[in-house]
Tab-separated table of C-alpha atoms in Angstrom:
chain	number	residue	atom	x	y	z
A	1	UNK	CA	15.918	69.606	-67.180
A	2	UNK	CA	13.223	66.978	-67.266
A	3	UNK	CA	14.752	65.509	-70.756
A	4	UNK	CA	17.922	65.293	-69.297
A	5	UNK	CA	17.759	63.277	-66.502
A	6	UNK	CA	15.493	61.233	-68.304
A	7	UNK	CA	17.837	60.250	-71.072
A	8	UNK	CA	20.542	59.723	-67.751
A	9	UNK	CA	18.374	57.860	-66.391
A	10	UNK	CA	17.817	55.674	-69.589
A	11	UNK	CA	21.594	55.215	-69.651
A	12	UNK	CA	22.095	54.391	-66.299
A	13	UNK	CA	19.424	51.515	-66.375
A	14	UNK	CA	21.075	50.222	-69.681
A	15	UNK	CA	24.254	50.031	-68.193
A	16	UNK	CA	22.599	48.531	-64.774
A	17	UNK	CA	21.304	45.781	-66.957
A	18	UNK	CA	24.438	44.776	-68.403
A	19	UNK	CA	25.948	45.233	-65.208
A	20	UNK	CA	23.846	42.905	-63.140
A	21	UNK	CA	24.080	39.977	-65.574
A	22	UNK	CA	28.214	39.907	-66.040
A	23	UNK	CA	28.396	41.115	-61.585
A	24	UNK	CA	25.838	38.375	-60.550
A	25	UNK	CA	25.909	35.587	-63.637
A	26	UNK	CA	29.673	36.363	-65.077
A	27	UNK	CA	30.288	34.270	-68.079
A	28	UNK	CA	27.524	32.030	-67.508
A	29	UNK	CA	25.092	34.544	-67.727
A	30	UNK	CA	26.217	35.825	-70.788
A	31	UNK	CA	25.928	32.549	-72.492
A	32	UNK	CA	22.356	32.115	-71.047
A	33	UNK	CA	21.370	35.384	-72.124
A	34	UNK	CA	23.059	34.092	-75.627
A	35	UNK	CA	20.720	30.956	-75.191
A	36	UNK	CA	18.097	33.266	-74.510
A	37	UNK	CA	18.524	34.876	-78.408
A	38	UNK	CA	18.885	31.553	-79.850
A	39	UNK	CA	15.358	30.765	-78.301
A	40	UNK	CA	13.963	33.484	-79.571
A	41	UNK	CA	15.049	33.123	-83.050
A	42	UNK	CA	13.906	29.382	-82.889
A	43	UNK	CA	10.351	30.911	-81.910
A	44	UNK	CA	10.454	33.137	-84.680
A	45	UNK	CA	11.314	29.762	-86.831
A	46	UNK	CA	8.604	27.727	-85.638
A	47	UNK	CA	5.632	30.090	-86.173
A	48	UNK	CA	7.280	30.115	-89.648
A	49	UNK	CA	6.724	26.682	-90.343
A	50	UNK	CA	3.393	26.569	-88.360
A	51	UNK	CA	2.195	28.857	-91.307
A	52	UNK	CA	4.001	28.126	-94.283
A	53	UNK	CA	3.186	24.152	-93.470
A	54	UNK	CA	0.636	21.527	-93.069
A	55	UNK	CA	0.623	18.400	-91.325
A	56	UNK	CA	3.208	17.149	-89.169
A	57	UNK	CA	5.414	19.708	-89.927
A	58	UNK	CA	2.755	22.445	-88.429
A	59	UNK	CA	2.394	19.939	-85.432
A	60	UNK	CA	6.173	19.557	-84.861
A	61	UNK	CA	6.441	23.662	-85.118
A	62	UNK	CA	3.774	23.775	-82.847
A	63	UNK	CA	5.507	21.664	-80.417
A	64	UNK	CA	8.642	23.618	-80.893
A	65	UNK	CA	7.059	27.043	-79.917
A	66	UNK	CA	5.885	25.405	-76.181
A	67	UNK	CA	9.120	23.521	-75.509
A	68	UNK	CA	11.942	26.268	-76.501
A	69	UNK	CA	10.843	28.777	-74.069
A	70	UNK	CA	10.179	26.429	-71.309
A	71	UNK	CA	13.744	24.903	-72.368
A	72	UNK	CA	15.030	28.390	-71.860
A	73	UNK	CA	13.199	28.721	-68.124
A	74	UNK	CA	14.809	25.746	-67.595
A	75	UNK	CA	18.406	26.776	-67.981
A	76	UNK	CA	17.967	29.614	-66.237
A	77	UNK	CA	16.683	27.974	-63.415
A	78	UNK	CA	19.005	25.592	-63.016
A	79	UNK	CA	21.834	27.587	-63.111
A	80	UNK	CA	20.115	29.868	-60.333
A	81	UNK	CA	20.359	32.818	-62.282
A	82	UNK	CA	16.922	33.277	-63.371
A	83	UNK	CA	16.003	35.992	-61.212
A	84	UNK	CA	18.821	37.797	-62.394
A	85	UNK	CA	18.085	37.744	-66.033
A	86	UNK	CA	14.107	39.045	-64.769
A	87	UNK	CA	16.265	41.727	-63.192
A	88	UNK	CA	18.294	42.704	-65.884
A	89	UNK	CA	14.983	42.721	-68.212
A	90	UNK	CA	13.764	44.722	-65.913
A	91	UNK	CA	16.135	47.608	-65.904
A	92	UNK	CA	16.871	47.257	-69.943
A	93	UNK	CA	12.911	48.034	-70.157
A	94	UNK	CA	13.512	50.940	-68.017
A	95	UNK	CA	15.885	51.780	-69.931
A	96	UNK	CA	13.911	51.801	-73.630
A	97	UNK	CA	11.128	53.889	-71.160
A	98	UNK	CA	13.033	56.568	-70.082
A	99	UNK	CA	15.031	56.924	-73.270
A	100	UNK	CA	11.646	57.310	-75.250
A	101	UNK	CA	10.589	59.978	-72.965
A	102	UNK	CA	13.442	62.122	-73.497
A	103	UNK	CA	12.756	61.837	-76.855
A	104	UNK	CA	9.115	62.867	-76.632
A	105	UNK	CA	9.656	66.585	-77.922
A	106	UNK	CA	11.325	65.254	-81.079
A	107	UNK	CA	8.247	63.883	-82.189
A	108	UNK	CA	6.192	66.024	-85.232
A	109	UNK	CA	3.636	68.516	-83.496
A	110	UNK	CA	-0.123	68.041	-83.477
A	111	UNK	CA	-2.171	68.869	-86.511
A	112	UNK	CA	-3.257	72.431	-86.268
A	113	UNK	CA	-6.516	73.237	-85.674
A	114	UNK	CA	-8.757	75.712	-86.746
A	115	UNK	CA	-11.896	77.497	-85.672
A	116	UNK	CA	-15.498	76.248	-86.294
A	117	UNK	CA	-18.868	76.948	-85.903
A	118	UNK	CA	-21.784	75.342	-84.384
A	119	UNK	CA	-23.238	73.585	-87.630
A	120	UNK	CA	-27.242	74.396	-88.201
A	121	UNK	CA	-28.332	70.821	-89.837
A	122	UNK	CA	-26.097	68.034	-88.745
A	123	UNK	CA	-26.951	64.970	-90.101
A	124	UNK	CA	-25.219	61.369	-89.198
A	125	UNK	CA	-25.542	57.897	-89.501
A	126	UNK	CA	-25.374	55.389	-86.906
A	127	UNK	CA	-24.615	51.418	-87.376
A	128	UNK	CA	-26.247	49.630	-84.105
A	129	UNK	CA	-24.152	46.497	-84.900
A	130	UNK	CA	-21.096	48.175	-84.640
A	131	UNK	CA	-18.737	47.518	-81.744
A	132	UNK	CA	-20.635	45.080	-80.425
A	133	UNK	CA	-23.597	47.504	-80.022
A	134	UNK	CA	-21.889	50.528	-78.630
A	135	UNK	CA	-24.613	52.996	-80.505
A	136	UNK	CA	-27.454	51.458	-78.249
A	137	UNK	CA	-25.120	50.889	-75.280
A	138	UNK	CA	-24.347	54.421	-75.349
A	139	UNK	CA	-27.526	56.112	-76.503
A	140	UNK	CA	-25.700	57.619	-79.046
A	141	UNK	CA	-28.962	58.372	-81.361
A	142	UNK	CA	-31.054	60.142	-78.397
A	143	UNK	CA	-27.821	62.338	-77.142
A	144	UNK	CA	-27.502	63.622	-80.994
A	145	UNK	CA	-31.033	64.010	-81.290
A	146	UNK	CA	-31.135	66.422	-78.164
A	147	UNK	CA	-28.192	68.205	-80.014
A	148	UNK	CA	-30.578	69.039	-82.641
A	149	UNK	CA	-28.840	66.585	-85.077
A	150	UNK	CA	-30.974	64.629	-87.742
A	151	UNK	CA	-30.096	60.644	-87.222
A	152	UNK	CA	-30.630	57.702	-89.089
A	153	UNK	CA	-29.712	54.780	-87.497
A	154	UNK	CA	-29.236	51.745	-90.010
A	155	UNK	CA	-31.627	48.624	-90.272
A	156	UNK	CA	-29.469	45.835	-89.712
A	157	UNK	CA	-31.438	43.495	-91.779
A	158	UNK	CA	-31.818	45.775	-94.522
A	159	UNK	CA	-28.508	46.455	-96.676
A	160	UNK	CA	-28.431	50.788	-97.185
A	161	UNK	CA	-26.178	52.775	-99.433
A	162	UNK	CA	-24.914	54.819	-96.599
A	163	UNK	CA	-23.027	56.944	-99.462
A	164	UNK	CA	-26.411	57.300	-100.904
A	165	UNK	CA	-28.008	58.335	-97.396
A	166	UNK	CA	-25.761	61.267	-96.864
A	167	UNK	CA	-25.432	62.438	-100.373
A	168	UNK	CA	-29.572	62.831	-100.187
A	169	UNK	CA	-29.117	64.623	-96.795
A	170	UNK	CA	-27.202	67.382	-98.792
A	171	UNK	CA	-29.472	67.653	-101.413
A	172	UNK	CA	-31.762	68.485	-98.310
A	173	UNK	CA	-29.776	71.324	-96.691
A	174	UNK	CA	-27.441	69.025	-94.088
A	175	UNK	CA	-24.094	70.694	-93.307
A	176	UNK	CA	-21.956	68.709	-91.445
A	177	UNK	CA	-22.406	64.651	-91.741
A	178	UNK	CA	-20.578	62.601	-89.434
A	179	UNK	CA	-21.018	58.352	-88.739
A	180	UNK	CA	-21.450	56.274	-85.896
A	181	UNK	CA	-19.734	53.316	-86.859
A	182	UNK	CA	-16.366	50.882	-88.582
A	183	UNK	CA	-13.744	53.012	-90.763
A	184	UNK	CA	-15.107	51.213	-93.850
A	185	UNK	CA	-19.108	53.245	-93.297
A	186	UNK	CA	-16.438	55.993	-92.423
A	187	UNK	CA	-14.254	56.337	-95.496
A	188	UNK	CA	-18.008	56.077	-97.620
A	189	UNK	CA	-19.485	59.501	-96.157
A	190	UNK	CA	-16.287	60.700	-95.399
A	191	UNK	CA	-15.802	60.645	-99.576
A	192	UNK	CA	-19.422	62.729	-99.698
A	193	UNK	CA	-17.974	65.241	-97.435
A	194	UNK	CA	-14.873	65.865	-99.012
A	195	UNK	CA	-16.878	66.143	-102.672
A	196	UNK	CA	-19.599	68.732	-101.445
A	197	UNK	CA	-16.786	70.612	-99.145
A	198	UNK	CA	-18.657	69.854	-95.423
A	199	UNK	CA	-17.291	69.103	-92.080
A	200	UNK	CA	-17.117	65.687	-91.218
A	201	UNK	CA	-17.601	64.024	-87.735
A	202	UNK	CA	-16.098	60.533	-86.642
A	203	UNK	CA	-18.214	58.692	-83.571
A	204	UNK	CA	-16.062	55.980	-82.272
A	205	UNK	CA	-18.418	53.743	-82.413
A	206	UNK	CA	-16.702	50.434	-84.172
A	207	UNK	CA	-14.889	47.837	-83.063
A	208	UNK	CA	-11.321	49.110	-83.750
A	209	UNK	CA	-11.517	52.386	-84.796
A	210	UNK	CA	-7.882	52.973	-86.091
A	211	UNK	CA	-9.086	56.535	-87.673
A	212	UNK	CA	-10.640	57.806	-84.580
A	213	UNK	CA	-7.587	56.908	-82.011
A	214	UNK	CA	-5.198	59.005	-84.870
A	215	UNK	CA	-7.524	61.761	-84.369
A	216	UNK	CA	-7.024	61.681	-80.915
A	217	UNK	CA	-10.475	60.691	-79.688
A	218	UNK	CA	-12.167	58.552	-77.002
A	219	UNK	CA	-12.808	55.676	-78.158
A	220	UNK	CA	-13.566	53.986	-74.939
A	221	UNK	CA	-16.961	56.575	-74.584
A	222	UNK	CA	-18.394	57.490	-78.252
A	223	UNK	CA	-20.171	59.876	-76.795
A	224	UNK	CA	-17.740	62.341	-76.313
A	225	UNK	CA	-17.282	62.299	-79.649
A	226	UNK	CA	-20.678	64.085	-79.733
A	227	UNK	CA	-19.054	67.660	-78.412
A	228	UNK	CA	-17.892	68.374	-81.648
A	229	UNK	CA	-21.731	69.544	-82.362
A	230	UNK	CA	-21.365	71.724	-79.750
A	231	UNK	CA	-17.604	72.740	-79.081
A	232	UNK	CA	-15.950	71.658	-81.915
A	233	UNK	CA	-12.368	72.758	-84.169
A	234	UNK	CA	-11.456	71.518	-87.873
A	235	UNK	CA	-8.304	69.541	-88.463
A	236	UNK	CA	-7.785	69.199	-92.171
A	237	UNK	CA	-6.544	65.951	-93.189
A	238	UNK	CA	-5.473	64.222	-95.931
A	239	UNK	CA	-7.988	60.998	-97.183
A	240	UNK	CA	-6.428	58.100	-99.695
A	241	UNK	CA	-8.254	56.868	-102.864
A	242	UNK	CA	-7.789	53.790	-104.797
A	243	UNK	CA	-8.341	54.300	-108.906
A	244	UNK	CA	-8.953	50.636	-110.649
A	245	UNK	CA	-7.342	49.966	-114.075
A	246	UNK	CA	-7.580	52.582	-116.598
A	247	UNK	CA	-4.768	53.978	-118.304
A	248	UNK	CA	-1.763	54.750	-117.271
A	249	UNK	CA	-1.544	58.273	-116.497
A	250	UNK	CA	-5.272	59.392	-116.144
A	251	UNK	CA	-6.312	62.502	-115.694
A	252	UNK	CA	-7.197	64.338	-112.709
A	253	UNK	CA	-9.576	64.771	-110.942
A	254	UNK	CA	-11.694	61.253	-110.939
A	255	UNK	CA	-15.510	61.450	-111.846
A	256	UNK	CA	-17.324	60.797	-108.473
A	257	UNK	CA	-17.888	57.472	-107.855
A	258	UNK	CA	-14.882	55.871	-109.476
A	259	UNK	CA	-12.350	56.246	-106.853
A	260	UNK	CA	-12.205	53.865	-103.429
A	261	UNK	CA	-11.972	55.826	-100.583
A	262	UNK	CA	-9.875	54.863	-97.295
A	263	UNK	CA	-9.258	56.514	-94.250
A	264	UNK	CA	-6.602	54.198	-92.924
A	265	UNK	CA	-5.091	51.674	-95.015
A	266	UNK	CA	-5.694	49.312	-98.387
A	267	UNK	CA	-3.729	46.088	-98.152
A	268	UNK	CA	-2.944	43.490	-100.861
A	269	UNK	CA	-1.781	40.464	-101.148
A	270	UNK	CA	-1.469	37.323	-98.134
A	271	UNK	CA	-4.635	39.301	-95.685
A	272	UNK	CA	-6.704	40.765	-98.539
A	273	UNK	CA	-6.725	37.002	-100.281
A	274	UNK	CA	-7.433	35.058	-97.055
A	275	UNK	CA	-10.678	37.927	-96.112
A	276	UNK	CA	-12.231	37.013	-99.314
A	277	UNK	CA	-13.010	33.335	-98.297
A	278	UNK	CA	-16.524	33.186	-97.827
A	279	UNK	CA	-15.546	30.924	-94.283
A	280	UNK	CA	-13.424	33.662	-92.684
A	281	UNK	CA	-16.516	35.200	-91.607
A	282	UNK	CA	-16.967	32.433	-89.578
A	283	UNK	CA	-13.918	30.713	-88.450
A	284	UNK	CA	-10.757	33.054	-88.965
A	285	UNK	CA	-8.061	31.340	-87.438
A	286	UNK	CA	-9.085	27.911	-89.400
A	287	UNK	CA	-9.156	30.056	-92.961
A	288	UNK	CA	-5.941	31.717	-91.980
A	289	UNK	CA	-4.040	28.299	-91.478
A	290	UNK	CA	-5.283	26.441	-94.585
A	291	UNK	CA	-4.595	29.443	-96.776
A	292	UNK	CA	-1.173	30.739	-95.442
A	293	UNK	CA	0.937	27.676	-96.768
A	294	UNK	CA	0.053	28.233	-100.464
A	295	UNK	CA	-0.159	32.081	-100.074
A	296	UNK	CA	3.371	32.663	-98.154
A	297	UNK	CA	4.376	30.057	-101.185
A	298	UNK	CA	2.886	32.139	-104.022
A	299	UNK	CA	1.317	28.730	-105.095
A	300	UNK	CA	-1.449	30.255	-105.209
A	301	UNK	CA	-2.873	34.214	-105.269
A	302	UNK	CA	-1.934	36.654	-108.006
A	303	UNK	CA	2.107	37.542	-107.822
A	304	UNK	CA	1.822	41.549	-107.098
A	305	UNK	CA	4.307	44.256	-107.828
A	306	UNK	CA	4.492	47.836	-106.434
A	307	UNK	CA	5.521	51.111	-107.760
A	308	UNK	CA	5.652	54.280	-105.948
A	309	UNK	CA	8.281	57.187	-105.777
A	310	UNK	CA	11.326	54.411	-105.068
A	311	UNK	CA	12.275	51.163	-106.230
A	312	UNK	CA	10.259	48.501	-108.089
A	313	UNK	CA	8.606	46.039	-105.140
A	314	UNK	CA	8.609	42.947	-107.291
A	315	UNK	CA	6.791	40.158	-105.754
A	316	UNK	CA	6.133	40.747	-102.517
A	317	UNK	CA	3.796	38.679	-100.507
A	318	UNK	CA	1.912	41.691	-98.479
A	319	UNK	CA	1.207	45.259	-99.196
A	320	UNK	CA	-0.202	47.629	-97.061
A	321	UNK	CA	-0.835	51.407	-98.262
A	322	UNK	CA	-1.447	53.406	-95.652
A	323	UNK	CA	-3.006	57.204	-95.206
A	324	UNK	CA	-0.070	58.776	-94.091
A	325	UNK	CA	2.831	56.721	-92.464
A	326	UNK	CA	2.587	54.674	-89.200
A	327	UNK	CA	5.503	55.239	-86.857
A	328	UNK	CA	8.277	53.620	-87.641
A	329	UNK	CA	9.051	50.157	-85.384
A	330	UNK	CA	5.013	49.892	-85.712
A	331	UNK	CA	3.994	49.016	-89.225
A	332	UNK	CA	1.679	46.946	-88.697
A	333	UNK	CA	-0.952	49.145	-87.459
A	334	UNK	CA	-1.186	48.436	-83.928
A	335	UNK	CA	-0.162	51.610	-83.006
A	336	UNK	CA	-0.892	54.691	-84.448
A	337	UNK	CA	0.061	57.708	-87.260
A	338	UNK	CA	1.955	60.582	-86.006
A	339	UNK	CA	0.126	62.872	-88.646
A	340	UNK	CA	-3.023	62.666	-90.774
A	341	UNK	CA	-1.330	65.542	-92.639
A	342	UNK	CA	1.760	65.199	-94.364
A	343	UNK	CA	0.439	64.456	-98.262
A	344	UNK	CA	2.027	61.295	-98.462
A	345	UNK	CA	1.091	57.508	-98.248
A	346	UNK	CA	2.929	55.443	-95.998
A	347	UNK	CA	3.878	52.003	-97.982
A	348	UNK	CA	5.098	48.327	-95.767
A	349	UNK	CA	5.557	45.648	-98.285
A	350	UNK	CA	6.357	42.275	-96.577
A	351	UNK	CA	8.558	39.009	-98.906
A	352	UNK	CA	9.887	36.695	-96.195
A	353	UNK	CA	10.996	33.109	-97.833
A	354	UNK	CA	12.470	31.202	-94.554
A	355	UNK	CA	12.596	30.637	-91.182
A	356	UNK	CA	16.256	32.415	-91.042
A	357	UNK	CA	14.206	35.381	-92.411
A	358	UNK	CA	11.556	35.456	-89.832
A	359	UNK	CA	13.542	35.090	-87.046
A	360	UNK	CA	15.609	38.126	-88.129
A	361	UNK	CA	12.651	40.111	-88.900
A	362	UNK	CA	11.515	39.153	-85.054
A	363	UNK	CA	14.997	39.826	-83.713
A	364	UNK	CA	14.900	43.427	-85.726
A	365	UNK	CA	11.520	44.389	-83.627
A	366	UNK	CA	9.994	44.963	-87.304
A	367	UNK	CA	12.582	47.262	-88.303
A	368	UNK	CA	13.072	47.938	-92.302
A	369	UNK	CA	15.665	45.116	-93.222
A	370	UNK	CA	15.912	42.119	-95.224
A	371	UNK	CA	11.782	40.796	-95.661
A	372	UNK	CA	10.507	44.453	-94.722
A	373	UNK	CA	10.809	47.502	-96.781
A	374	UNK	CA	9.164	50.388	-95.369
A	375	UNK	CA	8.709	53.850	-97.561
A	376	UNK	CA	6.485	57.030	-98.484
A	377	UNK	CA	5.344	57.354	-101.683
A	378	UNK	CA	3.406	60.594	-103.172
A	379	UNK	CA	0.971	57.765	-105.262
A	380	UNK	CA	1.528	53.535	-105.293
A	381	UNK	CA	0.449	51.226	-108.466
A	382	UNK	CA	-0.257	48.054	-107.548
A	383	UNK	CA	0.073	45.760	-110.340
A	384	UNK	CA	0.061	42.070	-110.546
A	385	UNK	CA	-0.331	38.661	-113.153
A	386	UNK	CA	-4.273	38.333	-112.891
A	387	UNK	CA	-6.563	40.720	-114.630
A	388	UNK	CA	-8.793	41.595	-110.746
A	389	UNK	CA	-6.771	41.067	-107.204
A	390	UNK	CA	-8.243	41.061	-103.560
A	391	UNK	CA	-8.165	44.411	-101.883
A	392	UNK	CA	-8.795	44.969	-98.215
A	393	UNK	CA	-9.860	48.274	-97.776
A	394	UNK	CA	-10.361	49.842	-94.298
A	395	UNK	CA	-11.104	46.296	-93.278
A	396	UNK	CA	-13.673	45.330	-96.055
A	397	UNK	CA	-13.185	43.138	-98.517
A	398	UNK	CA	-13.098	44.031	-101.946
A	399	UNK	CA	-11.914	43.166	-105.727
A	400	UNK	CA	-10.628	45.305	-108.108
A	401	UNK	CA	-9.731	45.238	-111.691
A	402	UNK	CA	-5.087	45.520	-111.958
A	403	UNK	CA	-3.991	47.949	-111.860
A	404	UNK	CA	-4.967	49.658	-108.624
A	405	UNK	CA	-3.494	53.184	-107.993
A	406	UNK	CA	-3.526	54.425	-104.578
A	407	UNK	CA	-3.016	58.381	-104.047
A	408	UNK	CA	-3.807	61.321	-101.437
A	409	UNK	CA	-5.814	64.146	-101.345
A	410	UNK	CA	-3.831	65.891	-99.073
A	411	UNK	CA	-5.925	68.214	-96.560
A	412	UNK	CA	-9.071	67.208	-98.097
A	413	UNK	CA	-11.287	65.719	-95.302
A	414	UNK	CA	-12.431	68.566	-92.679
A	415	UNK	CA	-12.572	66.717	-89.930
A	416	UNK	CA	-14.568	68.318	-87.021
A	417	UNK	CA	-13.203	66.914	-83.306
A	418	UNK	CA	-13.970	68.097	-79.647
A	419	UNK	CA	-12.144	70.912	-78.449
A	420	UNK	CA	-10.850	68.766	-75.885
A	421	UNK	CA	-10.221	65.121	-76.537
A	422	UNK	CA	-8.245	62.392	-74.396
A	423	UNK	CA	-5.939	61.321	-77.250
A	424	UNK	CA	-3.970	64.643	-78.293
A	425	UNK	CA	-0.201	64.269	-77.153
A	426	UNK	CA	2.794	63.983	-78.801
A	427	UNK	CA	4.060	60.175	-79.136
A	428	UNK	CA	6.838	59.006	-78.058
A	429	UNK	CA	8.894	57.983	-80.912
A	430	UNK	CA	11.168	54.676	-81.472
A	431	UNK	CA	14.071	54.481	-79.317
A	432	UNK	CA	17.496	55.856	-80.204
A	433	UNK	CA	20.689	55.573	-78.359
A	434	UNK	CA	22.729	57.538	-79.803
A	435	UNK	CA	20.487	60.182	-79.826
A	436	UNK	CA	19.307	59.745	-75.903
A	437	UNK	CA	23.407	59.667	-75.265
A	438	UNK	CA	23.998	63.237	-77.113
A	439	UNK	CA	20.885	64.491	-75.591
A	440	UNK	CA	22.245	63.527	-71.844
A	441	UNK	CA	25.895	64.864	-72.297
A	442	UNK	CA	24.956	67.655	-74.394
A	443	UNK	CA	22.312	69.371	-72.242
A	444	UNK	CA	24.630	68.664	-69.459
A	445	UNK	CA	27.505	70.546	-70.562
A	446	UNK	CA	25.001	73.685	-71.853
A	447	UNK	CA	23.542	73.661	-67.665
A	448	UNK	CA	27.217	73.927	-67.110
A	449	UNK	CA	27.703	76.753	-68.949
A	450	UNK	CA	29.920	74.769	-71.958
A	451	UNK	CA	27.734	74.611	-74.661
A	452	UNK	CA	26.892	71.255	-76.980
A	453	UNK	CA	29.532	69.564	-78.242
C-alpha cells in the first residue's frame, strides 16, 4: 500500500508541476521555462570553455557562468512569474522523491552476512593524520587497546610499509587486521588479508572514506566501527587488482606483490595526470586549470584506449574502473555502490570534444549518452601510446608500466562490520516513470481485485 500511493503521489506532483506553470504562466511560462533550458545548457558551455581555455576566453566563460543565471532571474522576475516557476520546481522535486521511494524495493538486497567470532589477536593500524586527526579526536588507539587489540599507530614523520607492518603481525599469530585510516592504507592490508585468508576491519577514519560508507558504516563516529571486535558478522566482498605490462594473457594467480590493490576505484587519464604534478599537493584548483586545456585537448598526456567485455574505448579522455558498479545516474562517485559483491568491475569512460557536448551531458543528469559510456566488464586493459601512464589508485598517485589490467577477485576480502551499523538500507534507485506509472495503476487494479495489466 505504501508503494502505491507513493508512486500516485509522484504522479500527481508531476502533473501539478506542469499544471501550475501552463494555469498560472500560460504560454509565457512555457517559453521562460524554455529560457530556463537554454540557460542551463549555456552554463554547461561556459564551464566548458573555462577548462578547455586560457586567457580571455576562460575570463569571458567565467563571466558567462555569473550573468546567464542572473539573466534567467531576471526574466522571470519581470514577467512576475518567478514564484511560480519556484513552485513548479518544487512539486517536480516532489515528484522525482516520491517516485524514487516507490521504487525502493526494486533495488538489489544487502550483501549477506555471515556469522563470526570474537577474534583472539586483532591487530590494526592507525594513521593519526588521517581525516584531519579523527584517530586522536576519537581515541581510537586507547578504545582498541581496551578491546584487547594490538595497535600501532603510524609515525607521521617516519614513512612505514604498512603492507610490511601487518604481514609481520601474521607471522606473529594476529588474526584479524583491520586500519584506521584513507582507502589507499586500506586497499594495502586489505591485500595481506585476502593473501593469508583473515578477517579484515575498516575504521572510518579518513577523510572520504568511499569504502566504508558502501559497507554501510558510520563514518561520522569511527569508533563504532570498533564493535566489530566485539559483535561483529563477515560480508565477503569482492577487491580489484591492477596487473602492469606483462604479456598478454598471463597466468593466474599473480605472485604476491605484483598486483595493485584497490578497494574503490583506479582512474586514468585527465585526474590521474593532473594528481601527479608535484604542485597539486599544494594548490589544486590552480594545477587543475593550467593542466585541463592541454589534457581535455590530448595535447598533451598519453592517448589511452580501453578494452573490457564490450566495445573498444578508443581515446577517451577519463577512465575510471571501479570495484563493482556505482549506481547508475551517479558515476562519478559521489554516491555510492549498490553491491560490493557482484564479480564485476564497473567501467565510466568520459571523451567530450565541445561545449554542445557538455551541455548535453549536463542536460542528461550524467546519463550514458554521447561523451559518457558507462559498462561492466569481468577484467579492463588499459592501454595507451607511452610506454608508463598516470594511475590514480584509491586516491594515490601512481605510475605504471602500459598495459595496465584491472580484474576482481570476487568474494575475496572478508570484511568484518558491526552487527548493527547506520548505513545498511536499500538505496533508492534512479528515477523511472514508466515504471512508477505501471507500479501506481497496476497495484491499484490488484487492491481492486483486477489483477496487473
Amino acid at each position: 500500500m505504501g508503494r502505491r500511493w507513493a508512486a500516485r503521489l509522484s504522479l500527481a506532483a508531476g502533473v501539478a508541476a506542469l499544471l501550475v506553470l501552463v494555469v498560472f504562466g500560460g504560454l509565457v511560462s512555457l517559453v521562460l521555462m524554455g529560457v530556463g533550458w537554454a540557460g542551463l545548457a549555456l552554463s554547461a558551455a561556459g564551464v566548458w570553455w573555462m577548462l578547455t581555455h586560457t586567457g580571455r576566453i576562460r575570463v569571458l566563460a567565467v563571466l558567462l557562468l555569473v550573468a546567464v543565471p542572473l539573466a534567467v532571474l531576471a526574466l522571470y522576475a519581470a514577467a512576475g512569474l518567478l514564484w511560480v516557476v519556484l513552485v513548479s520546481l518544487g512539486l517536480w522535486a516532489l515528484a522525482v522523491f516520491a517516485g524514487r521511494a516507490a521504487l525502493v524495493e526494486d533495488a538489489p538486497p544487502a550483501m549477506p552476512e555471515h556469522p563470526a567470532r570474537r577474534p583472539e589477536r586483532p591487530f590494526l593500524i592507525m594513521n593519526p593524520r588521517s581525516g584531519g586527526g579523527k584517530v586522536t579526536k576519537f581515541r581510537l588507539a586507547e578504545r582498541a587497546r581496551a578491546l584487547g587489540a594490538e595497535v600501532v599507530v603510524l609515525d607521521p614523520d617516519r614513512p612505514q610499509d604498512v603492507a610490511e607492518l601487518a604481514r609481520e603481525a601474521v607471522r606473529r599469530g594476529a588474526d584479524l587486521l583491520g586500519v584506521a585510516g584513507g582507502d589507499g592504507t586500506q586497499a594495502l592490508v586489505a591485500g595481506v588479508a585476502v593473501a593469508h585468508d583473515l578477517p579484515f576491519v575498516v575504521i572510518s577514519a579518513g577523510t572520504r572514506n568511499h569504502f566504508a560508507l558502501d559497507l554501510g558504516l558510520d563514518r561520522k563516529n569511527p569508533a563504532r566501527c570498533l564493535e566489530a571486535l566485539t559483535d561483529g558478522v563477515e560480508l565477503r566482498v569482492d577487491l580489484g587488482y591492477l596487473r602492469a605490462g606483462g604479456p598478454e594473457e598471463p597466468e593466474e594467480p599473480a605472485e604476491p606483490g605484483t598486483e595493485v590493490v584497490f578497494v574503490n576505484s583506479a582512474s586514468f587519464g585527465v585526474y590521474a595526470e593532473v594528481v601527479q604534478s608535484p604542485a597539486y599537493r599544494d594548490d589544486k584548483v590552480r594545477t587543475i586549470l593550467e593542466m585541463l586545456p592541454d589534457l581535455l585537448a590530448q595535447e598533451s598526456g598519453a592517448r589511452l584506449s580501453v578494452r573490457g567485455d564490450g566495445p573498444v574505448l578508443d581515446a577517451p579522455q577519463a577512465v575510471l574502473v571501479s570495484n563493482n558498479p556505482y549506481q547508475r545516474g551517479d558515476s562519478a562517485g559521489l554516491g555510492r555502490r549498490e553491491r560490493l559483491d557482484t564479480g564485476e568491475l564497473g567501467v565510466l569512460g568520459v571523451h567530450v570534444g565541445s561545449a554542445a557536448e557538455a551541455a548535453e551531458l549536463l542536460l542528461r543528469g550524467g546519463q550514458q549518452g554521447r561523451g559518457l559510456t558507462e559498462t561492466t566488464a569481468r577484467e579492463v586493459v588499459v592501454d595507451a601510446d607511452a610506454p608508463v601512464i598516470p594511475v590514480g589508485v584509491d586516491g594515490e598517485a601512481l605510475t605504471l608500466p602500459t598495459p595496465v589490467r584491472c580484474r576482481l577477485a570476487p568474494g575475496a576480502l572478508r570484511v568484518r562490520v558491526p552487527r548493527h551499523r547506520p548505513g545498511v538500507r536499500l538505496g533508492a534507485p534512479p528515477m523511472d516513470w514508466r515504471r512508477v506509472r505501471r507500479l501506481a495503476l497496476t497495484m491499484g487494479r490488484a487492491a481492486a481485485g483486477r489483477g496487473p495489466a
